[in-house]
C-alpha positions as a Markdown table, in Angstrom:
| # | Residue | x | y | z |
|---|---|---|---|---|
| 1 | Unk | 36.2 | 156.8 | 247.1 |
| 2 | Unk | 34.4 | 159.7 | 245.5 |
| 3 | Unk | 37.5 | 161.9 | 245.4 |
| 4 | Unk | 39.6 | 159.3 | 243.4 |
| 5 | Unk | 36.6 | 159.1 | 240.9 |
| 6 | Unk | 36.3 | 162.8 | 240.2 |
| 7 | Unk | 37.3 | 163.5 | 236.6 |
| 8 | Unk | 38.3 | 159.7 | 236.1 |
| 9 | Unk | 37.8 | 158.0 | 232.8 |
| 10 | Unk | 36.7 | 154.8 | 234.7 |
| 11 | Unk | 36.2 | 153.4 | 238.2 |
| 12 | Unk | 37.4 | 149.9 | 239.0 |
| 13 | Unk | 36.2 | 148.0 | 242.0 |
| 14 | Unk | 38.8 | 145.5 | 243.1 |
| 15 | Unk | 37.9 | 144.9 | 246.8 |
| 16 | Unk | 34.9 | 143.5 | 248.6 |
| 17 | Unk | 35.2 | 146.0 | 251.5 |
| 18 | Unk | 31.8 | 147.1 | 252.7 |
| 19 | Unk | 32.7 | 150.8 | 251.8 |
| 20 | Unk | 32.5 | 149.9 | 248.2 |
| 21 | Unk | 29.4 | 147.8 | 248.3 |
| 22 | Unk | 27.3 | 150.9 | 249.0 |
| 23 | Unk | 28.6 | 153.5 | 246.3 |
| 24 | Unk | 26.2 | 156.1 | 245.0 |
| 25 | Unk | 26.3 | 155.0 | 241.4 |
| 26 | Unk | 24.5 | 158.1 | 240.2 |
| 27 | Unk | 26.9 | 160.3 | 242.0 |
| 28 | Unk | 29.9 | 158.4 | 240.3 |
| 29 | Unk | 28.3 | 158.8 | 236.8 |
| 30 | Unk | 28.0 | 162.6 | 237.4 |
| 31 | Unk | 31.6 | 163.2 | 238.6 |
| 32 | Unk | 33.4 | 160.9 | 236.3 |
| 33 | Unk | 34.7 | 162.2 | 232.8 |
| 34 | Unk | 33.6 | 159.0 | 231.2 |
| 35 | Unk | 30.8 | 157.0 | 232.8 |
| 36 | Unk | 32.7 | 153.6 | 232.8 |
| 37 | Unk | 32.4 | 151.2 | 235.9 |
| 38 | Unk | 34.5 | 148.0 | 236.1 |
| 39 | Unk | 33.3 | 145.7 | 238.9 |
| 40 | Unk | 35.9 | 143.0 | 239.2 |
| 41 | Unk | 34.2 | 141.6 | 242.3 |
| 42 | Unk | 30.6 | 141.5 | 240.8 |
| 43 | Unk | 29.3 | 143.6 | 243.8 |
| 44 | Unk | 26.7 | 145.4 | 241.7 |
| 45 | Unk | 23.9 | 144.1 | 239.4 |
| 46 | Unk | 24.6 | 145.3 | 235.8 |
| 47 | Unk | 21.1 | 146.7 | 235.5 |
| 48 | Unk | 21.5 | 148.9 | 238.6 |
| 49 | Unk | 24.8 | 150.2 | 237.2 |
| 50 | Unk | 23.2 | 150.9 | 233.8 |
| 51 | Unk | 20.2 | 152.6 | 235.5 |
| 52 | Unk | 22.7 | 155.0 | 237.2 |
| 53 | Unk | 24.1 | 156.0 | 233.8 |
| 54 | Unk | 27.2 | 153.9 | 233.8 |
| 55 | Unk | 28.7 | 151.5 | 231.3 |
| 56 | Unk | 29.1 | 148.3 | 233.2 |
| 57 | Unk | 32.0 | 145.9 | 232.8 |
| 58 | Unk | 32.7 | 142.8 | 234.9 |
| 59 | Unk | 34.5 | 139.4 | 234.9 |
| 60 | Unk | 32.7 | 136.1 | 234.7 |
| 61 | Unk | 29.3 | 137.5 | 233.6 |
| 62 | Unk | 27.8 | 137.7 | 230.1 |
| 63 | Unk | 27.6 | 141.1 | 228.9 |
| 64 | Unk | 24.3 | 142.8 | 228.8 |
| 65 | Unk | 22.9 | 143.3 | 225.2 |
| 66 | Unk | 23.3 | 147.1 | 225.4 |
| 67 | Unk | 26.9 | 146.8 | 226.5 |
| 68 | Unk | 28.1 | 144.4 | 223.6 |
| 69 | Unk | 30.1 | 145.9 | 221.0 |
| 70 | Unk | 28.2 | 146.2 | 217.7 |
| 71 | Unk | 29.5 | 144.8 | 214.6 |
| 72 | Unk | 29.6 | 147.0 | 211.5 |
| 73 | Unk | 27.5 | 146.0 | 208.6 |
| 74 | Unk | 29.4 | 144.7 | 205.7 |
| 75 | Unk | 28.5 | 146.3 | 202.2 |
| 76 | Unk | 28.2 | 144.2 | 199.1 |
| 77 | Unk | 31.3 | 145.8 | 197.8 |
| 78 | Unk | 33.3 | 144.8 | 200.8 |
| 79 | Unk | 32.0 | 141.3 | 200.5 |
| 80 | Unk | 33.1 | 141.2 | 196.9 |
| 81 | Unk | 36.6 | 142.2 | 197.7 |
| 82 | Unk | 37.0 | 139.5 | 200.3 |
């Protein structure tokens, strides 16, 4: 599985095979071009993925506060125009 991740923009886990339940997340973070980890089977705790240096995305879980998109602040001028 690490060969496919080398230089990848993201790793997406779509299976529950045991091989993918024990990935070295720190290694993935080092070999990927962008540290994005999409866990569609919820095999990994979001905190563990984040500790390894990866941005965690999953289905059916609330996003961690650190992974939520940040809203841009609206200036007074923008509010007046709206």
